[in-house]
């Protein structure tokens, strides 16, 4: 009787497994690779592959970078910071968006957060929208964030 029960469970698992695979045939999936690297004195002191920053155009035509659950070192609490008011300065066909500033104050909890003023700030988004690079200095650290989006076709 136990063998019959195991056989029924195995057949059910194979049936449900194959029907799930069939549901994904021909469907595009988005895979995001994100990486936040923080350097001090030329050495990497923090590496986070779970950081997921987003980028949006606002109603006023400016752009906002949302640095969700961000920290620059392990001991720092995770903060949701924003860089607001960026304008597209791209003059290259390689970039859909490009912005740079000598210094910019991020927002935290809806208000400016000058404690973490970002210097040598740059943000670029590739022409196809699949790559984003952000770099800046903050509190003695060099911060580099990259995001790559790939579209995977299941057959």
Short mmCIF file of C-alpha atoms in Angstrom, two decimals:
data_model
loop_
_atom_site.label_atom_id
_atom_site.label_comp_id
_atom_site.label_asym_id
_atom_site.label_seq_id
_atom_site.Cartn_x
_atom_site.Cartn_y
_atom_site.Cartn_z
CA UNK A 1 0.00 0.00 0.00
CA UNK A 2 2.84 2.40 0.83
CA UNK A 3 4.45 1.73 -2.55
CA UNK A 4 1.18 2.53 -4.30
CA UNK A 5 0.87 5.79 -2.35
CA UNK A 6 4.47 6.79 -3.22
CA UNK A 7 3.81 5.96 -6.88
CA UNK A 8 0.67 8.16 -6.95
CA UNK A 9 2.54 11.06 -5.32
CA UNK A 10 5.42 10.70 -7.81
CA UNK A 11 3.06 10.68 -10.81
CA UNK A 12 1.20 13.72 -9.46
CA UNK A 13 4.46 15.59 -8.96
CA UNK A 14 5.60 14.83 -12.50
CA UNK A 15 2.23 15.87 -13.91
CA UNK A 16 2.13 19.19 -12.05
CA UNK A 17 5.82 19.81 -12.77
CA UNK A 18 5.47 19.34 -16.51
CA UNK A 19 2.32 21.45 -16.73
CA UNK A 20 4.09 24.31 -14.93
CA UNK A 21 6.97 24.13 -17.39
CA UNK A 22 4.53 24.25 -20.30
CA UNK A 23 3.04 27.46 -18.87
CA UNK A 24 6.41 29.21 -19.21
CA UNK A 25 7.15 28.29 -22.82
CA UNK A 26 7.49 31.39 -24.96
CA UNK A 27 7.20 33.77 -22.01
CA UNK A 28 9.84 36.45 -21.50
CA UNK A 29 11.17 36.82 -17.99
CA UNK A 30 13.12 39.77 -16.74
CA UNK A 31 16.27 38.95 -14.80
CA UNK A 32 17.96 41.80 -12.96
CA UNK A 33 21.58 41.71 -11.84
CA UNK A 34 22.27 44.42 -9.28
CA UNK A 35 25.49 45.18 -7.47
CA UNK A 36 26.45 47.86 -4.98
CA UNK A 37 30.18 48.11 -4.29
CA UNK A 38 31.71 50.45 -1.74
CA UNK A 39 35.41 51.32 -1.64
CA UNK A 40 37.60 53.12 0.87
CA UNK A 41 41.22 53.99 0.10
CA UNK A 42 41.04 51.83 -3.04
CA UNK A 43 39.86 48.68 -1.22
CA UNK A 44 36.36 47.22 -1.45
CA UNK A 45 34.81 47.35 2.02
CA UNK A 46 31.24 46.38 1.15
CA UNK A 47 29.62 44.37 -1.64
CA UNK A 48 25.85 43.95 -1.88
CA UNK A 49 24.15 42.02 -4.69
CA UNK A 50 20.70 42.49 -3.14
CA UNK A 51 20.54 46.26 -3.57
CA UNK A 52 17.85 47.18 -6.07
CA UNK A 53 17.71 50.81 -7.05
CA UNK A 54 15.00 52.10 -9.35
CA UNK A 55 14.81 55.08 -11.63
CA UNK A 56 11.67 57.00 -12.64
CA UNK A 57 10.68 60.02 -14.67
CA UNK A 58 8.50 62.41 -12.67
CA UNK A 59 5.51 64.47 -13.81
CA UNK A 60 7.64 67.65 -13.88
CA UNK A 61 10.06 66.06 -16.39
CA UNK A 62 12.86 65.47 -13.89
CA UNK A 63 14.07 62.04 -12.80
CA UNK A 64 14.38 60.42 -9.38
CA UNK A 65 16.74 57.66 -8.33
CA UNK A 66 15.28 55.52 -5.54
CA UNK A 67 18.05 53.91 -3.50
CA UNK A 68 15.93 51.30 -1.74
CA UNK A 69 17.25 49.72 1.47
CA UNK A 70 20.71 51.15 0.93
CA UNK A 71 23.74 51.08 3.14
CA UNK A 72 27.38 51.74 2.43
CA UNK A 73 28.89 49.52 5.13
CA UNK A 74 27.63 46.45 6.98
CA UNK A 75 27.02 48.35 10.25
CA UNK A 76 24.99 51.14 8.62
CA UNK A 77 21.21 50.81 8.94
CA UNK A 78 19.38 50.31 5.65
CA UNK A 79 17.92 53.58 4.41
CA UNK A 80 15.49 54.37 1.61
CA UNK A 81 17.14 57.38 0.03
CA UNK A 82 16.23 59.33 -3.09
CA UNK A 83 18.11 61.58 -5.47
CA UNK A 84 15.53 63.98 -6.87
CA UNK A 85 15.49 66.61 -9.57
CA UNK A 86 17.90 65.03 -12.03
CA UNK A 87 17.66 66.33 -15.59
CA UNK A 88 18.69 64.38 -18.66
CA UNK A 89 21.94 65.84 -20.00
CA UNK A 90 22.64 63.01 -22.44
CA UNK A 91 24.25 64.12 -25.67
CA UNK A 92 25.21 60.61 -26.73
CA UNK A 93 23.21 58.02 -28.64
CA UNK A 94 24.75 55.43 -26.28
CA UNK A 95 22.83 56.79 -23.29
CA UNK A 96 19.11 57.30 -22.85
CA UNK A 97 19.87 59.25 -19.69
CA UNK A 98 22.93 60.93 -18.27
CA UNK A 99 23.26 63.23 -15.29
CA UNK A 100 26.25 64.46 -13.31
CA UNK A 101 26.65 66.85 -10.38
CA UNK A 102 29.60 68.01 -8.31
CA UNK A 103 27.40 67.63 -5.20
CA UNK A 104 23.80 66.67 -4.59
CA UNK A 105 21.86 66.20 -1.37
CA UNK A 106 19.76 63.03 -1.20
CA UNK A 107 16.38 62.76 0.48
CA UNK A 108 15.54 60.47 3.36
CA UNK A 109 12.00 60.12 4.75
CA UNK A 110 10.88 62.92 2.41
CA UNK A 111 13.37 65.56 3.57
CA UNK A 112 16.85 66.53 2.44
CA UNK A 113 19.60 64.58 4.22
CA UNK A 114 22.77 66.70 4.02
CA UNK A 115 24.64 64.30 6.34
CA UNK A 116 25.04 62.06 3.29
CA UNK A 117 25.74 64.68 0.59
CA UNK A 118 26.84 62.86 -2.56
CA UNK A 119 29.83 64.33 -4.41
CA UNK A 120 31.11 63.54 -7.90
CA UNK A 121 27.66 62.09 -8.58
CA UNK A 122 26.89 60.48 -11.93
CA UNK A 123 23.97 58.43 -13.21
CA UNK A 124 23.68 56.86 -16.66
CA UNK A 125 21.11 54.64 -18.28
CA UNK A 126 21.95 52.91 -21.56
CA UNK A 127 20.05 53.67 -24.77
CA UNK A 128 18.23 50.32 -24.56
CA UNK A 129 17.37 50.93 -20.89
CA UNK A 130 18.96 47.64 -19.84
CA UNK A 131 21.98 49.04 -17.99
CA UNK A 132 22.26 51.61 -15.24
CA UNK A 133 25.43 52.87 -13.60
CA UNK A 134 25.55 55.19 -10.62
CA UNK A 135 28.68 56.44 -8.93
CA UNK A 136 29.46 58.96 -6.19
CA UNK A 137 31.50 59.71 -3.11
CA UNK A 138 29.84 59.85 0.29
CA UNK A 139 31.26 60.14 3.81
CA UNK A 140 34.73 59.09 2.64
CA UNK A 141 33.50 56.16 0.55
CA UNK A 142 33.42 55.64 -3.21
CA UNK A 143 30.11 54.03 -4.14
CA UNK A 144 29.45 52.22 -7.44
CA UNK A 145 26.06 50.74 -8.31
CA UNK A 146 25.35 48.75 -11.47
CA UNK A 147 22.16 47.17 -12.70
CA UNK A 148 21.78 45.00 -15.78
CA UNK A 149 18.44 43.75 -17.05
CA UNK A 150 18.26 40.66 -19.23
CA UNK A 151 15.22 39.25 -20.96
CA UNK A 152 15.10 35.46 -20.92
CA UNK A 153 12.90 33.53 -23.33
CA UNK A 154 11.76 30.14 -22.11
CA UNK A 155 11.13 27.63 -24.88
#
